[in-house]
mmCIF file of N, CA and C in Angstrom:
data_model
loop_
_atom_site.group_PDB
_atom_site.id
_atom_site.type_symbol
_atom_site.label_atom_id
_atom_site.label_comp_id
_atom_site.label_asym_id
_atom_site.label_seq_id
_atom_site.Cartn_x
_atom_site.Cartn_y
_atom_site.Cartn_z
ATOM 1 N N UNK A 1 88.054 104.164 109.535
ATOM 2 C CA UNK A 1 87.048 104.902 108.815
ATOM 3 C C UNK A 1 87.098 106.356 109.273
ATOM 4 N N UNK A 2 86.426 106.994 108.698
ATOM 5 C CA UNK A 2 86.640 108.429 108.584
ATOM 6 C C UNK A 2 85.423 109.214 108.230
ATOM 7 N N UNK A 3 84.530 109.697 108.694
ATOM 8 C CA UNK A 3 83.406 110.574 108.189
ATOM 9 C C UNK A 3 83.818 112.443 109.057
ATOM 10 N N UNK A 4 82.200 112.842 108.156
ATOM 11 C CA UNK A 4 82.320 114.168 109.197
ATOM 12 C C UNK A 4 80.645 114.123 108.862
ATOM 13 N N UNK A 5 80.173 115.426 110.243
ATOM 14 C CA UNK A 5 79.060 116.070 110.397
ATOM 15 C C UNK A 5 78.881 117.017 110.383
ATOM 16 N N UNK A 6 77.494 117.825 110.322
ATOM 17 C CA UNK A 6 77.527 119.141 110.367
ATOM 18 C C UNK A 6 76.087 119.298 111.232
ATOM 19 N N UNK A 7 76.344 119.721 112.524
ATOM 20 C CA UNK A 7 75.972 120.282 114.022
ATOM 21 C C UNK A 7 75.442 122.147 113.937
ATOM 22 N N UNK A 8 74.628 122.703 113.645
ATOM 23 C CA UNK A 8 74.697 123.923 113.206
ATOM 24 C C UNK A 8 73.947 124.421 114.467
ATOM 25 N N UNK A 9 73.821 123.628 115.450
ATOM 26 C CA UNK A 9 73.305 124.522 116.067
ATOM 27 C C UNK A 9 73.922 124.269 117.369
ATOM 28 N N UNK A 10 75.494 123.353 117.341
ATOM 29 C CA UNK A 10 76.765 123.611 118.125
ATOM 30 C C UNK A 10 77.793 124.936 118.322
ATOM 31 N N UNK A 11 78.238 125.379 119.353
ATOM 32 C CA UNK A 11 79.309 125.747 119.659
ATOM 33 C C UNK A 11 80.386 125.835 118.384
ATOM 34 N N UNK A 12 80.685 124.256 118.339
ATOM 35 C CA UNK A 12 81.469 124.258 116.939
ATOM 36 C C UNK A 12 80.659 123.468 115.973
ATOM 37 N N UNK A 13 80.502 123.879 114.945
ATOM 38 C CA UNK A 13 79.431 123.071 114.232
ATOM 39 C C UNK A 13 79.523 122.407 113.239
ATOM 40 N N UNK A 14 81.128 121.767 113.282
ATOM 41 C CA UNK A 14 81.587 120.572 112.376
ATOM 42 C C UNK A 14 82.051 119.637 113.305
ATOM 43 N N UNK A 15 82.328 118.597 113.210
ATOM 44 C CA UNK A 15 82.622 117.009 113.559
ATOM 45 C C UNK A 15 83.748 116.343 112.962
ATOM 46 N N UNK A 16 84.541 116.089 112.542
ATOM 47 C CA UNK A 16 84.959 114.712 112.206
ATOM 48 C C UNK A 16 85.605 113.576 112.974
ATOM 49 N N UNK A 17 84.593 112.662 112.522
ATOM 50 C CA UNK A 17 85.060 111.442 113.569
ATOM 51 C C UNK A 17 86.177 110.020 112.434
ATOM 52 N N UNK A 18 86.965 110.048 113.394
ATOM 53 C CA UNK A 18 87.674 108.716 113.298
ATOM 54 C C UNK A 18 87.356 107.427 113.722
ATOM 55 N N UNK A 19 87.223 106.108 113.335
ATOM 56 C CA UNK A 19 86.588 104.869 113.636
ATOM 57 C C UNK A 19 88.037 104.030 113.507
ATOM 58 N N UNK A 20 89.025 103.985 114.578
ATOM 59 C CA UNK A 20 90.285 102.897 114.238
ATOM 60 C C UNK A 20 90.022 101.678 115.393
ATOM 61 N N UNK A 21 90.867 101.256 114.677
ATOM 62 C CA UNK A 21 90.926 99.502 115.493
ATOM 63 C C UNK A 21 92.223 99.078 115.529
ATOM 64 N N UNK A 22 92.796 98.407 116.302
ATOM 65 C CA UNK A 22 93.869 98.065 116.777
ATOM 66 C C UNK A 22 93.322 96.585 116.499
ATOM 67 N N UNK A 23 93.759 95.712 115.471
ATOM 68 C CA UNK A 23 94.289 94.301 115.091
ATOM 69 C C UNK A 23 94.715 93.566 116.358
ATOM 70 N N UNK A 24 95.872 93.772 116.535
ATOM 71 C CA UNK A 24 96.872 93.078 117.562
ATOM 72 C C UNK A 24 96.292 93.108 119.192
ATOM 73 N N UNK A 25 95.558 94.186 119.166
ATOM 74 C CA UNK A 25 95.296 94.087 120.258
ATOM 75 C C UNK A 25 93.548 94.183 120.776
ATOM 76 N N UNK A 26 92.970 94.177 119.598
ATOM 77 C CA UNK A 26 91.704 93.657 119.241
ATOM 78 C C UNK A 26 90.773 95.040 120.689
ATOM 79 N N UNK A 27 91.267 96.423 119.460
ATOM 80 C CA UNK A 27 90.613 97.300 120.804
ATOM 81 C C UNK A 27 89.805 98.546 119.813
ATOM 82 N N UNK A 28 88.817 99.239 119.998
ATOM 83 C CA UNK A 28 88.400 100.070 119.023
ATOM 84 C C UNK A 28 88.864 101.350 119.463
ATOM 85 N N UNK A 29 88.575 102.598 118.904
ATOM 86 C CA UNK A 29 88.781 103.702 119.177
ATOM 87 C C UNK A 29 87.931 104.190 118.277
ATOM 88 N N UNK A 30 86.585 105.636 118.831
ATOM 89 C CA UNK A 30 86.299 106.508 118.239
ATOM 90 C C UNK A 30 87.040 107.444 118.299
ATOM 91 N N UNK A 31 87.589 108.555 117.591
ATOM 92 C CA UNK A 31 88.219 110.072 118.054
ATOM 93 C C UNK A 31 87.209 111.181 117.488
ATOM 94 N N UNK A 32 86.452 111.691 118.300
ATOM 95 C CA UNK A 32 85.836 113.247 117.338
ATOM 96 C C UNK A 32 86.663 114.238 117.800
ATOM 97 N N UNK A 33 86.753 115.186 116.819
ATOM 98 C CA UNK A 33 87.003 116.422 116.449
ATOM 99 C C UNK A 33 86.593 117.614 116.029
ATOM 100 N N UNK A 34 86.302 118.894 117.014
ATOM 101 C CA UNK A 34 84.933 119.325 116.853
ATOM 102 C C UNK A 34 85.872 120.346 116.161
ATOM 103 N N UNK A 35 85.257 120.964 114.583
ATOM 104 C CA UNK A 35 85.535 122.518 114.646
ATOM 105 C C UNK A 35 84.542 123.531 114.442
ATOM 106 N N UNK A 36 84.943 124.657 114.237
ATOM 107 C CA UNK A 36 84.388 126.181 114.167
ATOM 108 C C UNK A 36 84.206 126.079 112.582
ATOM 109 N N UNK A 37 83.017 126.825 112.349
ATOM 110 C CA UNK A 37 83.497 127.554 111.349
ATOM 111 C C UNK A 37 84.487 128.369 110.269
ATOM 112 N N UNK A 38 85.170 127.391 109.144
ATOM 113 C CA UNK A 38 85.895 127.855 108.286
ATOM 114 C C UNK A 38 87.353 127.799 109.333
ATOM 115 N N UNK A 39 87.202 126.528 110.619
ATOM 116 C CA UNK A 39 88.414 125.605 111.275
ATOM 117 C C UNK A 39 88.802 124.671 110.363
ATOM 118 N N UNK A 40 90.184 124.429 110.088
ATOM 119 C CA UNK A 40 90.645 123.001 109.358
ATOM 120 C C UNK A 40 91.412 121.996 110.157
ATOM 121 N N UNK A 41 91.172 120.977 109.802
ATOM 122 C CA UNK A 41 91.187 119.621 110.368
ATOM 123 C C UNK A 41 92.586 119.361 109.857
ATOM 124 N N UNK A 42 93.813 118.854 110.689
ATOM 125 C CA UNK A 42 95.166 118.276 110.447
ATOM 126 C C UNK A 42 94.480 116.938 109.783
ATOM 127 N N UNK A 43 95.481 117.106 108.441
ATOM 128 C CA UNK A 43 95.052 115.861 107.756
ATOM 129 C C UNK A 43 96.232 114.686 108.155
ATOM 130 N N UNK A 44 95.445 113.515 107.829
ATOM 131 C CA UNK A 44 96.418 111.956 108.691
ATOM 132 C C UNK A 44 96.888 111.544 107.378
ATOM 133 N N UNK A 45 96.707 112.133 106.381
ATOM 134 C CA UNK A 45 97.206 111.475 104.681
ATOM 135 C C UNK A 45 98.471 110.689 105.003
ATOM 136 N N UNK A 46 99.273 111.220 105.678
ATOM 137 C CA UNK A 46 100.814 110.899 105.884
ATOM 138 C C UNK A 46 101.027 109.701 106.604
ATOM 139 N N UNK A 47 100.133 109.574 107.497
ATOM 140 C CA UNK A 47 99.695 108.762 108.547
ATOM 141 C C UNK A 47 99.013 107.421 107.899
ATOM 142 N N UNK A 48 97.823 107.370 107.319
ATOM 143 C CA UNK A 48 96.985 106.428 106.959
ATOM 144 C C UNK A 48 96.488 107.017 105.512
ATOM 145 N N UNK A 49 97.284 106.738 104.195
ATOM 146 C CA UNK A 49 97.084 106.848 102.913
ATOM 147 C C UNK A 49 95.273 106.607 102.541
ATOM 148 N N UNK A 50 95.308 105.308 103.248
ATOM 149 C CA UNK A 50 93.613 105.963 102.815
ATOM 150 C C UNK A 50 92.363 106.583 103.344
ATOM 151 N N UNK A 51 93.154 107.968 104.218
ATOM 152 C CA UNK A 51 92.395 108.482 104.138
ATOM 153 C C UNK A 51 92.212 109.727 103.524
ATOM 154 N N UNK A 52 93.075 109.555 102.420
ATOM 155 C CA UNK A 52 93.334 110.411 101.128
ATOM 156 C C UNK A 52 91.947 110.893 100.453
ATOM 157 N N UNK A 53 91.209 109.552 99.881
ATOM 158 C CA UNK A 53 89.618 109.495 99.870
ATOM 159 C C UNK A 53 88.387 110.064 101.050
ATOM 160 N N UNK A 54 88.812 109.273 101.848
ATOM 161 C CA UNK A 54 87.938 109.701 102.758
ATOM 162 C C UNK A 54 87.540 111.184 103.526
ATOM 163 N N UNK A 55 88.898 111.880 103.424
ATOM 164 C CA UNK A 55 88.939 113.000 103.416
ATOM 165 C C UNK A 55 88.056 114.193 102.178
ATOM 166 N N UNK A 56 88.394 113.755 101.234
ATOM 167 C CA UNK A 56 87.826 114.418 100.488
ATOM 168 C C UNK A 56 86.492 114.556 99.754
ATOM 169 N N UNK A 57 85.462 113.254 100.466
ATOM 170 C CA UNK A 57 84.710 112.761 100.802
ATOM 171 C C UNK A 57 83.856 114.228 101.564
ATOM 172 N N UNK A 58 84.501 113.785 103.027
ATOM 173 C CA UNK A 58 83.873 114.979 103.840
ATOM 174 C C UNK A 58 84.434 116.304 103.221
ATOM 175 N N UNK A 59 85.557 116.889 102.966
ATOM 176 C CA UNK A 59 85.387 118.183 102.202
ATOM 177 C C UNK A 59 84.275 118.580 101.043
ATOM 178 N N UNK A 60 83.926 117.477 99.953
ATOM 179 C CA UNK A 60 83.323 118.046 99.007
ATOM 180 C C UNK A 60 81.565 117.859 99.731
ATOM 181 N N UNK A 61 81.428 116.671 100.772
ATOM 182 C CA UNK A 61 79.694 116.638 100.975
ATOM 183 C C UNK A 61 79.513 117.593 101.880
ATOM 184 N N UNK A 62 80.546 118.110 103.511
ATOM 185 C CA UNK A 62 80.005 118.772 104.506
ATOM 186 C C UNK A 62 81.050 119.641 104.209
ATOM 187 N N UNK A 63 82.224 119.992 103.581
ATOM 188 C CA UNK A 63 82.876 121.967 103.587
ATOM 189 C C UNK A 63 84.112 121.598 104.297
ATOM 190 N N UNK A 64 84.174 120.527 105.320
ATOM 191 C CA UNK A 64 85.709 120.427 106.314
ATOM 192 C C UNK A 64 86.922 120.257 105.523
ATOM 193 N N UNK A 65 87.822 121.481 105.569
ATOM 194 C CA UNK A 65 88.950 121.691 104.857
ATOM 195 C C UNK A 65 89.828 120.452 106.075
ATOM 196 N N UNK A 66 90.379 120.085 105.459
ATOM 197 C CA UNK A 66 91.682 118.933 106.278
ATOM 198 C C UNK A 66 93.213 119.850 105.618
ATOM 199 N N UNK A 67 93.904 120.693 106.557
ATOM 200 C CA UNK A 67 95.483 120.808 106.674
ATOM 201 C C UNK A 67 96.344 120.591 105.978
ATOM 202 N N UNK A 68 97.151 120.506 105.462
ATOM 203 C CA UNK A 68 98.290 119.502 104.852
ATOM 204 C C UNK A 68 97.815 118.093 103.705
ATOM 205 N N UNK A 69 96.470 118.170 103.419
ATOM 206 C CA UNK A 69 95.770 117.409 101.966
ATOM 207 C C UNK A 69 96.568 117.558 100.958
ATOM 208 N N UNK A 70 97.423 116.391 100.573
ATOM 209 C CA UNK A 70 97.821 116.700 99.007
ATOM 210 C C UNK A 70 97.478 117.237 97.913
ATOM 211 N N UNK A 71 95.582 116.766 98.139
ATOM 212 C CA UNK A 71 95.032 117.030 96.711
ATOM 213 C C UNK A 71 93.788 117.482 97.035
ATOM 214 N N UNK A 72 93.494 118.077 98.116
ATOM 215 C CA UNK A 72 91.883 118.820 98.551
ATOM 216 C C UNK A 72 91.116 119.357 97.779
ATOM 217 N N UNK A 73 90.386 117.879 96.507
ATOM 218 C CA UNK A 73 89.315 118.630 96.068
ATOM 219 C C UNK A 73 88.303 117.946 95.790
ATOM 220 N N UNK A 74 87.173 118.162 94.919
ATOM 221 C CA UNK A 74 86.001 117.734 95.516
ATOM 222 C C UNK A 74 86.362 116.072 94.707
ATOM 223 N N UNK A 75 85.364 115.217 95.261
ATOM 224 C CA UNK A 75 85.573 113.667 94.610
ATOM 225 C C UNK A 75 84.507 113.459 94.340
ATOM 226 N N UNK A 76 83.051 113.927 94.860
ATOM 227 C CA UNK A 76 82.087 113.282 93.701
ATOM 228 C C UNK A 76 81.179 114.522 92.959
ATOM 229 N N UNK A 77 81.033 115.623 93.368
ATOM 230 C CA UNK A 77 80.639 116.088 92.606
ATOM 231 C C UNK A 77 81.999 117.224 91.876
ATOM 232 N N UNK A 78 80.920 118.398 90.759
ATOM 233 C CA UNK A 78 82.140 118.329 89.681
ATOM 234 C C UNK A 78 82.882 119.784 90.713
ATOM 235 N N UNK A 79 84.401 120.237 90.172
ATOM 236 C CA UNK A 79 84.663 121.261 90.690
ATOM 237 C C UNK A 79 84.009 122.594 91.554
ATOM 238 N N UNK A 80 83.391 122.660 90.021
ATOM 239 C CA UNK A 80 82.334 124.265 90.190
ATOM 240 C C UNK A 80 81.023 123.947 90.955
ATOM 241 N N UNK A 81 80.665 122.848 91.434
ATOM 242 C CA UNK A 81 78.983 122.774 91.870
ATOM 243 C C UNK A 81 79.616 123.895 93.386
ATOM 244 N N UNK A 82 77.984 124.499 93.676
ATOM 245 C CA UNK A 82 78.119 125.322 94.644
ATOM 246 C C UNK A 82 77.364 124.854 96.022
ATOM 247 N N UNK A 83 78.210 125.055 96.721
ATOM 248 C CA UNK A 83 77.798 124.221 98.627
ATOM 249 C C UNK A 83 78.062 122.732 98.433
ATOM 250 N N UNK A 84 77.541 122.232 99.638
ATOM 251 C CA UNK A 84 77.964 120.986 100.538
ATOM 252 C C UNK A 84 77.042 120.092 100.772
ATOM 253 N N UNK A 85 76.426 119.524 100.049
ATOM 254 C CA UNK A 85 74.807 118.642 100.477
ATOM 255 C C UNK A 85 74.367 118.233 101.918
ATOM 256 N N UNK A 86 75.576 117.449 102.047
ATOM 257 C CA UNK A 86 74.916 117.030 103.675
ATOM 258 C C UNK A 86 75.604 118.018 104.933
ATOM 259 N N UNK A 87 75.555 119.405 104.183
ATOM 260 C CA UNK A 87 75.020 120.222 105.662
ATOM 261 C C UNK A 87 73.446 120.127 105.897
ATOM 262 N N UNK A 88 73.607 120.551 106.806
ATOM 263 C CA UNK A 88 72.294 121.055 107.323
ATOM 264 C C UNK A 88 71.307 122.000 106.813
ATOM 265 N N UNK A 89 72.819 123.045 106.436
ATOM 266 C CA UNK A 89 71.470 124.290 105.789
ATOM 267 C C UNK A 89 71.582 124.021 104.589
ATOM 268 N N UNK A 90 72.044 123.148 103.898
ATOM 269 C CA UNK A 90 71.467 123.045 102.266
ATOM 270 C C UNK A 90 70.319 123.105 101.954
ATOM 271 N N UNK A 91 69.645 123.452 100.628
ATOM 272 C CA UNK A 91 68.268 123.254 100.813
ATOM 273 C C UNK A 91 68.115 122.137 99.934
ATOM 274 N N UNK A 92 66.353 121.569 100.611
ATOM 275 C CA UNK A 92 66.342 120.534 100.172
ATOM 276 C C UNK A 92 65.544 120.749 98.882
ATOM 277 N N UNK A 93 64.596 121.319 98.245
ATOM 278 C CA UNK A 93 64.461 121.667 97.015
ATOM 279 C C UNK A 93 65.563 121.816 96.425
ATOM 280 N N UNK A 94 65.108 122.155 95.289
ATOM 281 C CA UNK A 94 65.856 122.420 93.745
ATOM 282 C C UNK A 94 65.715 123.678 94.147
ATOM 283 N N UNK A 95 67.514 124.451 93.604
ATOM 284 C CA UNK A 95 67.781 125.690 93.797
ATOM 285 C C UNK A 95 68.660 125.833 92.552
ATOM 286 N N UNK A 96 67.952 126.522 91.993
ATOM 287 C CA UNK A 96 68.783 127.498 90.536
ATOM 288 C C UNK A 96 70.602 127.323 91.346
ATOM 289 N N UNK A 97 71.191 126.781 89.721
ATOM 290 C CA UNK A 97 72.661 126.067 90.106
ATOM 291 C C UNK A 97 73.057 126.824 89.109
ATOM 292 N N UNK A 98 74.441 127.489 89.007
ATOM 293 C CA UNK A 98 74.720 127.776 87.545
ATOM 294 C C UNK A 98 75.595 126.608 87.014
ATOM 295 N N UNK A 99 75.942 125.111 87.578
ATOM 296 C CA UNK A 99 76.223 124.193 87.127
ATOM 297 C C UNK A 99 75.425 123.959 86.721
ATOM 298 N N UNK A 100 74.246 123.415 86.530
ATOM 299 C CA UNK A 100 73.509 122.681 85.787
ATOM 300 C C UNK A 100 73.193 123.446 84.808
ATOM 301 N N UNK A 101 72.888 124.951 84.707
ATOM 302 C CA UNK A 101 72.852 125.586 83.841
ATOM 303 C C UNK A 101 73.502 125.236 82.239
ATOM 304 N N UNK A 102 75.098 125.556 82.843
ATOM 305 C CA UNK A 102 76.704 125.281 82.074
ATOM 306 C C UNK A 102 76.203 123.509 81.615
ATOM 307 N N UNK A 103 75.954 122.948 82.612
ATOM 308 C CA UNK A 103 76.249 121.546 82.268
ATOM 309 C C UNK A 103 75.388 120.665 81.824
ATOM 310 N N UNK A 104 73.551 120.936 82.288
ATOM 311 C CA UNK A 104 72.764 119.549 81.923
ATOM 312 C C UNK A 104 71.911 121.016 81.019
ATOM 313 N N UNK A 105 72.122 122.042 80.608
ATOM 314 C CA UNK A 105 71.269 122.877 79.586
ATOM 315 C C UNK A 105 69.827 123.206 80.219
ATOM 316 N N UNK A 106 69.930 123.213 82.295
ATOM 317 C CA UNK A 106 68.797 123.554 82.755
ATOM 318 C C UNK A 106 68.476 124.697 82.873
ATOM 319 N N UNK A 107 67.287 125.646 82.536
ATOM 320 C CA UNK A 107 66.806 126.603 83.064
ATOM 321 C C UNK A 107 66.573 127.003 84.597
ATOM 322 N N UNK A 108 66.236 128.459 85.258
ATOM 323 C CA UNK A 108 65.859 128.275 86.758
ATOM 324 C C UNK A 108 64.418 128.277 86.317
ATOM 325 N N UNK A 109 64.101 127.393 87.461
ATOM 326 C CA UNK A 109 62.781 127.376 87.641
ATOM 327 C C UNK A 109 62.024 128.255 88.190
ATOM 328 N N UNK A 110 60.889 128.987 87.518
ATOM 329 C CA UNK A 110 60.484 130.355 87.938
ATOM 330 C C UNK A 110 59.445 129.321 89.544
ATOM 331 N N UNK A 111 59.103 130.393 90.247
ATOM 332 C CA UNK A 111 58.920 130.189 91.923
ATOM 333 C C UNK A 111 57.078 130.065 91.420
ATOM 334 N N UNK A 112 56.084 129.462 91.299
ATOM 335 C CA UNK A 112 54.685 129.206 91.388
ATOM 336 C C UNK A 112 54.043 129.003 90.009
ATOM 337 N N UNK A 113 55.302 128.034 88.972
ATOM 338 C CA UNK A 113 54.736 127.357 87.969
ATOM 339 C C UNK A 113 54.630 126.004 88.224
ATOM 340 N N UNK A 114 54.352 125.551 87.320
ATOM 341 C CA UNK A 114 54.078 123.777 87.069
ATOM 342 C C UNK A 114 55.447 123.232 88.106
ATOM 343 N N UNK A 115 56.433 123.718 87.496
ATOM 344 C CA UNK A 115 58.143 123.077 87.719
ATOM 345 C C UNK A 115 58.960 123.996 88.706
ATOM 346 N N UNK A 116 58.351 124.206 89.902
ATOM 347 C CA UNK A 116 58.676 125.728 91.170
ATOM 348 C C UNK A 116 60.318 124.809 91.922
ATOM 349 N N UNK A 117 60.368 123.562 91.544
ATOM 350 C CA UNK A 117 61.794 122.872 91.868
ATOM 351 C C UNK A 117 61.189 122.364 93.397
ATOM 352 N N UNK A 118 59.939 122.342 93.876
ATOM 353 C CA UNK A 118 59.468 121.369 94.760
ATOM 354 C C UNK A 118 58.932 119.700 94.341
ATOM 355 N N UNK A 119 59.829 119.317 94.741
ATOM 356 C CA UNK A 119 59.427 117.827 94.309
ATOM 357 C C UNK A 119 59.051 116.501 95.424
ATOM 358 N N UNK A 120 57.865 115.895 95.426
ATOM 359 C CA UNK A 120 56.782 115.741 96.453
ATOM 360 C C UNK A 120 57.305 113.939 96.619
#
């Protein structure tokens, strides 16, 4: 398995951790990997095919570019959406997107009407 984090108030303030297991010899291994800011992560694509997905996983939710990625781009949300959800500093309100704009026909929500994009 394969995730990442985002630590913002680390030294280095990305993560990605590895979760392998050794079968044969019935042994676990965590590996973290701390980086810097706008640091990229050597990708294992070559190594372990699926973490082709998983990789791109953590690029499109927390920003961690992975090295040598065949195909580094986002997998669940669309191209153009802007930032990384599960950082830290995302915000958690509704923030005027110009995707949704382009795409679901939303307006921004003016800041101390009915619809201010705080949702309780």
């Amino acid at each position: 398995d394969l995730t990442a984090r985002h630590i913002p108030d680390a030294e280095k303030p990305f993560q990605v951790i590895y979760h392998l297991y050794s079968f044969p010899r019935n042994v676990r291994w965590r590996l973290k990997v701390n980086l810097a800011e706008g640091e990229a992560c050597p990708s294992v694509v070559s190594v372990w095919s699926a973490a082709n997905w998983m990789e791109r996983e953590a690029y499109d939710l927390v920003g961690v570019r992975f090295e040598g990625h065949p195909d580094l781009r986002r997998l669940l949300l669309p191209e153009d959406w802007e930032g990384h959800p599960l950082r830290k500093d995302y915000p958690l309100e509704f923030r005027y997107n110009r995707w949704c704009e382009k795409h679901l026909n939303m307006i921004e929500f003016r800041e101390g009407t009915e619809y201010s994009g705080r949702f309780e």
